[in-house]
Short mmCIF file of C-alpha atoms in Angstrom, two decimals:
data_model
loop_
_atom_site.label_atom_id
_atom_site.label_comp_id
_atom_site.label_asym_id
_atom_site.label_seq_id
_atom_site.Cartn_x
_atom_site.Cartn_y
_atom_site.Cartn_z
CA MET U 1 -10.16 17.77 23.78
CA SER U 2 -7.00 17.56 25.83
CA ALA U 3 -4.64 20.51 25.99
CA PHE U 4 -2.12 20.57 23.19
CA GLN U 5 1.37 19.47 24.18
CA ARG U 6 4.10 20.32 21.70
CA ALA U 7 6.10 17.34 20.50
CA ARG U 8 9.64 17.94 21.75
CA SER U 9 11.68 15.31 19.94
CA ASP U 10 11.89 14.06 16.35
CA GLU U 11 10.47 10.76 17.59
CA GLN U 12 7.46 12.49 19.14
CA ARG U 13 6.86 14.54 15.99
CA ALA U 14 7.09 11.44 13.84
CA SER U 15 4.65 9.65 16.13
CA ARG U 16 2.15 12.49 15.91
CA ARG U 17 2.42 12.62 12.11
CA GLN U 18 1.85 8.88 11.98
CA SER U 19 -1.22 9.20 14.20
CA ILE U 20 -2.68 11.80 11.83
CA LEU U 21 -2.00 9.58 8.81
CA GLU U 22 -3.50 6.50 10.47
CA THR U 23 -6.62 8.42 11.46
CA ALA U 24 -7.05 9.74 7.92
CA ALA U 25 -6.65 6.21 6.57
CA VAL U 26 -9.43 4.96 8.85
CA MET U 27 -11.66 7.82 7.70
CA LEU U 28 -11.12 6.81 4.07
CA ASP U 29 -12.52 3.39 4.95
CA GLU U 30 -15.74 5.18 5.90
CA MET U 31 -16.02 8.00 3.35
CA PRO U 32 -14.75 9.23 -0.02
CA VAL U 33 -11.93 11.76 -0.30
CA SER U 34 -14.43 14.54 -0.96
CA ALA U 35 -16.06 14.02 2.47
CA LEU U 36 -12.86 13.94 4.50
CA SER U 37 -12.47 17.35 6.13
CA LEU U 38 -9.60 18.76 8.11
CA ASN U 39 -12.02 19.70 10.88
CA GLU U 40 -13.22 16.12 11.32
CA LEU U 41 -9.70 14.76 11.01
CA SER U 42 -8.55 17.13 13.74
CA ARG U 43 -11.45 16.13 15.98
CA ARG U 44 -10.68 12.43 15.62
CA VAL U 45 -6.97 12.91 16.21
CA GLY U 46 -7.76 14.95 19.30
CA LEU U 47 -5.98 18.13 18.24
CA ALA U 48 -7.10 21.57 17.19
CA LYS U 49 -6.95 22.13 13.45
CA SER U 50 -4.17 24.66 13.92
CA ASN U 51 -2.12 22.00 15.67
CA VAL U 52 -2.68 19.44 12.90
CA LEU U 53 -1.40 22.10 10.52
CA ARG U 54 1.88 22.07 12.42
CA TYR U 55 2.52 18.66 10.87
CA PHE U 56 0.76 18.88 7.49
CA GLU U 57 0.15 22.12 5.64
CA SER U 58 -3.31 21.06 4.38
CA ARG U 59 -5.80 18.21 4.11
CA GLU U 60 -4.41 17.50 0.64
CA ALA U 61 -0.89 17.17 2.01
CA VAL U 62 -2.11 14.49 4.42
CA LEU U 63 -3.80 12.59 1.61
CA LEU U 64 -0.82 12.86 -0.75
CA GLU U 65 1.39 11.26 1.88
CA LEU U 66 -1.21 8.52 2.40
CA LEU U 67 -1.20 7.91 -1.35
CA ALA U 68 2.59 7.67 -1.39
CA HIS U 69 2.54 5.06 1.41
CA ALA U 70 -0.26 3.09 -0.27
CA ALA U 71 1.60 3.06 -3.59
CA THR U 72 4.78 1.75 -1.96
CA GLU U 73 2.89 -1.06 -0.24
CA PHE U 74 1.06 -1.94 -3.45
CA LEU U 75 4.29 -2.12 -5.43
CA ALA U 76 5.86 -4.57 -2.99
CA GLU U 77 2.81 -6.82 -2.91
CA VAL U 78 1.98 -6.80 -6.61
CA GLY U 79 5.56 -7.72 -7.50
CA GLU U 80 5.19 -10.97 -5.59
CA ALA U 81 1.76 -11.59 -7.14
CA LEU U 82 3.05 -11.12 -10.69
CA GLN U 83 5.92 -13.53 -10.13
CA ALA U 84 3.48 -16.12 -8.79
CA ASP U 85 0.77 -15.65 -11.43
CA VAL U 86 2.69 -15.18 -14.67
CA ASP U 87 4.46 -18.14 -16.29
CA PRO U 88 7.49 -16.79 -18.21
CA SER U 89 7.43 -19.77 -20.60
CA THR U 90 4.03 -18.88 -22.06
CA PRO U 91 3.48 -16.68 -25.15
CA ALA U 92 3.40 -12.91 -24.74
CA ILE U 93 -0.34 -12.72 -25.33
CA THR U 94 -0.97 -15.17 -22.49
CA ARG U 95 1.40 -13.33 -20.17
CA ALA U 96 -0.22 -9.99 -20.99
CA ARG U 97 -3.62 -11.39 -20.07
CA ASP U 98 -2.26 -12.88 -16.84
CA VAL U 99 -0.59 -9.57 -15.93
CA ALA U 100 -3.84 -7.70 -16.57
CA ALA U 101 -5.81 -10.16 -14.43
CA THR U 102 -3.35 -9.88 -11.55
CA LEU U 103 -3.14 -6.09 -11.70
CA SER U 104 -6.89 -5.54 -11.97
CA ALA U 105 -7.58 -7.88 -9.05
CA SER U 106 -4.81 -6.28 -6.97
CA PHE U 107 -6.08 -2.74 -7.54
CA ALA U 108 -9.71 -3.78 -6.92
CA ALA U 109 -8.65 -5.23 -3.56
CA ARG U 110 -7.28 -1.81 -2.55
CA PRO U 111 -10.17 0.66 -2.77
CA LYS U 112 -8.35 3.24 -0.65
CA LEU U 113 -5.46 3.37 -3.12
CA CYS U 114 -7.85 3.61 -6.07
CA GLU U 115 -9.88 6.36 -4.40
CA LEU U 116 -6.73 8.39 -3.78
CA LEU U 117 -5.48 7.86 -7.33
CA SER U 118 -8.82 9.02 -8.70
CA ALA U 119 -8.44 12.29 -6.77
CA GLN U 120 -4.72 12.82 -7.31
CA ALA U 121 -4.54 15.31 -10.18
CA GLY U 122 -7.84 17.11 -9.67
CA VAL U 123 -7.88 17.37 -5.87
CA LEU U 124 -4.77 16.22 -4.02
CA GLU U 125 -2.26 18.19 -6.06
CA ARG U 126 -4.05 21.45 -5.25
CA ASN U 127 -3.78 23.51 -2.08
CA VAL U 128 -0.26 22.22 -1.53
CA SER U 129 3.12 23.91 -1.77
CA THR U 130 5.81 23.23 -4.35
CA GLU U 131 7.86 21.57 -1.61
CA VAL U 132 5.10 19.08 -0.80
CA VAL U 133 4.40 18.36 -4.47
CA LEU U 134 8.09 17.90 -5.26
CA LYS U 135 8.51 15.39 -2.45
CA TYR U 136 5.45 13.48 -3.65
CA LYS U 137 6.46 13.57 -7.32
CA LEU U 138 9.96 12.28 -6.59
CA GLY U 139 8.46 9.36 -4.73
CA ALA U 140 5.92 8.80 -7.50
CA ARG U 141 8.74 8.76 -10.05
CA ASP U 142 10.50 6.03 -8.12
CA SER U 143 7.26 4.05 -7.79
CA LEU U 144 6.56 4.34 -11.52
CA THR U 145 10.04 3.20 -12.51
CA GLY U 146 9.73 0.31 -10.06
CA PHE U 147 6.34 -0.61 -11.52
CA ALA U 148 7.81 -0.43 -15.03
CA ALA U 149 10.61 -2.78 -13.99
CA LEU U 150 8.03 -5.29 -12.75
CA LEU U 151 6.25 -5.11 -16.10
CA ARG U 152 9.50 -5.77 -17.96
CA GLN U 153 10.26 -8.79 -15.77
CA VAL U 154 7.10 -10.55 -16.90
CA LEU U 155 6.87 -8.94 -20.35
CA PRO U 156 10.48 -8.46 -21.53
CA GLU U 157 9.15 -7.77 -25.03
CA ILE U 158 8.29 -4.26 -23.84
CA GLN U 159 11.14 -1.78 -24.27
CA ARG U 160 12.29 0.19 -21.23
CA ASP U 161 10.85 3.58 -22.24
CA ARG U 162 7.55 1.99 -23.21
CA SER U 163 7.35 0.09 -19.93
CA VAL U 164 7.51 3.42 -18.07
CA GLN U 165 4.80 4.75 -20.38
CA GLY U 166 2.76 1.63 -19.68
CA ALA U 167 3.15 1.92 -15.91
CA GLN U 168 2.07 5.56 -15.97
CA MET U 169 -0.91 4.89 -18.21
CA ILE U 170 -2.11 2.02 -16.02
CA ILE U 171 -2.10 4.35 -13.00
CA ILE U 172 -4.07 6.97 -14.95
CA LEU U 173 -6.55 4.33 -16.06
CA VAL U 174 -7.03 3.13 -12.49
CA GLY U 175 -7.97 6.61 -11.33
CA ALA U 176 -10.30 7.30 -14.26
CA LEU U 177 -12.06 3.94 -14.17
CA TRP U 178 -12.50 4.08 -10.39
CA THR U 179 -14.41 7.34 -10.76
CA HIS U 180 -16.58 6.10 -13.62
CA SER U 181 -17.35 2.77 -11.97
CA HIS U 182 -18.52 4.47 -8.76
CA PRO U 183 -21.19 6.90 -10.00
CA THR U 184 -23.23 9.23 -7.82
CA PRO U 185 -26.72 8.08 -6.76
CA PRO U 186 -28.50 10.16 -9.48
CA VAL U 187 -26.25 8.70 -12.20
CA LEU U 188 -26.75 5.18 -10.85
CA ALA U 189 -30.52 5.76 -10.81
CA ALA U 190 -30.38 6.87 -14.46
CA TYR U 191 -28.58 3.65 -15.40
CA GLU U 192 -31.24 1.62 -13.60
CA THR U 193 -34.08 3.56 -15.20
CA ASP U 194 -32.95 3.01 -18.79
CA PRO U 195 -31.44 -0.42 -19.58
CA SER U 196 -29.85 0.97 -22.76
CA LEU U 197 -27.39 2.82 -20.51
CA ALA U 198 -26.26 -0.31 -18.66
CA PHE U 199 -23.08 -0.71 -20.74
CA MET U 200 -21.82 2.59 -19.34
CA HIS U 201 -21.70 1.15 -15.83
CA GLN U 202 -19.03 -1.56 -15.87
CA SER U 203 -17.49 -3.10 -12.81
CA PHE U 204 -14.12 -1.61 -11.96
CA ALA U 205 -12.11 -4.84 -12.07
CA SER U 206 -13.65 -6.00 -15.36
CA ALA U 207 -13.16 -2.66 -17.11
CA LEU U 208 -9.60 -2.30 -15.81
CA ASN U 209 -8.69 -5.81 -16.87
CA GLY U 210 -9.92 -5.16 -20.41
CA VAL U 211 -8.04 -1.91 -20.94
CA ILE U 212 -4.80 -3.20 -19.42
CA VAL U 213 -4.84 -6.24 -21.72
CA THR U 214 -5.36 -4.02 -24.77
CA PHE U 215 -2.66 -1.59 -23.74
CA LEU U 216 -0.06 -4.24 -22.88
CA LEU U 217 -0.64 -6.13 -26.11
CA GLY U 218 -0.07 -2.90 -27.99
CA LEU U 219 3.19 -2.27 -26.14
CA THR U 220 4.49 -5.81 -26.72
CA ALA U 221 3.68 -5.52 -30.44
CA GLN U 222 5.56 -2.22 -30.65
CA GLY U 223 8.55 -3.82 -28.99
CA SER U 224 8.57 -6.67 -31.49
CA ASP U 225 8.27 -4.32 -34.46
CA SER U 226 11.24 -2.20 -33.36
CA SER U 227 13.55 -5.09 -32.54
#
């Protein structure tokens, strides 16, 4: 490992932070969040762990920032997909199904985002300071309100407050279903041993599509009833 050279300028510090984030992102292509260690991240970046900690206070802080970046990218891309896939002239039930299909396919195409969402509350929001969490939560708030706005564009039947509720619940469902659809080897072996358990092991995209459809139809019905 080369000798540590302190970054002198804001540009150098930003470049080093970006290098750490990019290395962590590559590692997540190879392993789950649970296997990504600060020691290995430091080794791959080419810095001592103490030097990595100059830029991020913990492994979890690195991963929270990765999640924030991934969410921002997803929001920009899925907005375009929804506009292309959802015909505003069709009935609400058809639009809800089209929205669910687009969202489930978009999330399934981004395993890194789903993996991070599945670990957010139970792992990533621990071992971090209030300052780090506050920065993340403020960004997450903006992402959720942006996501809610996208939902209202294609499903105007949903009231504003319920669209925010819908956006938040979809994110929670993504994290939960990602975990359940990617069982550990012993659990997968149990499913294969007893066919009566097969229904418990649904594909991520299929399960997500089904629950989003159900949830969105409920929200559109509530909007109609209150109008």
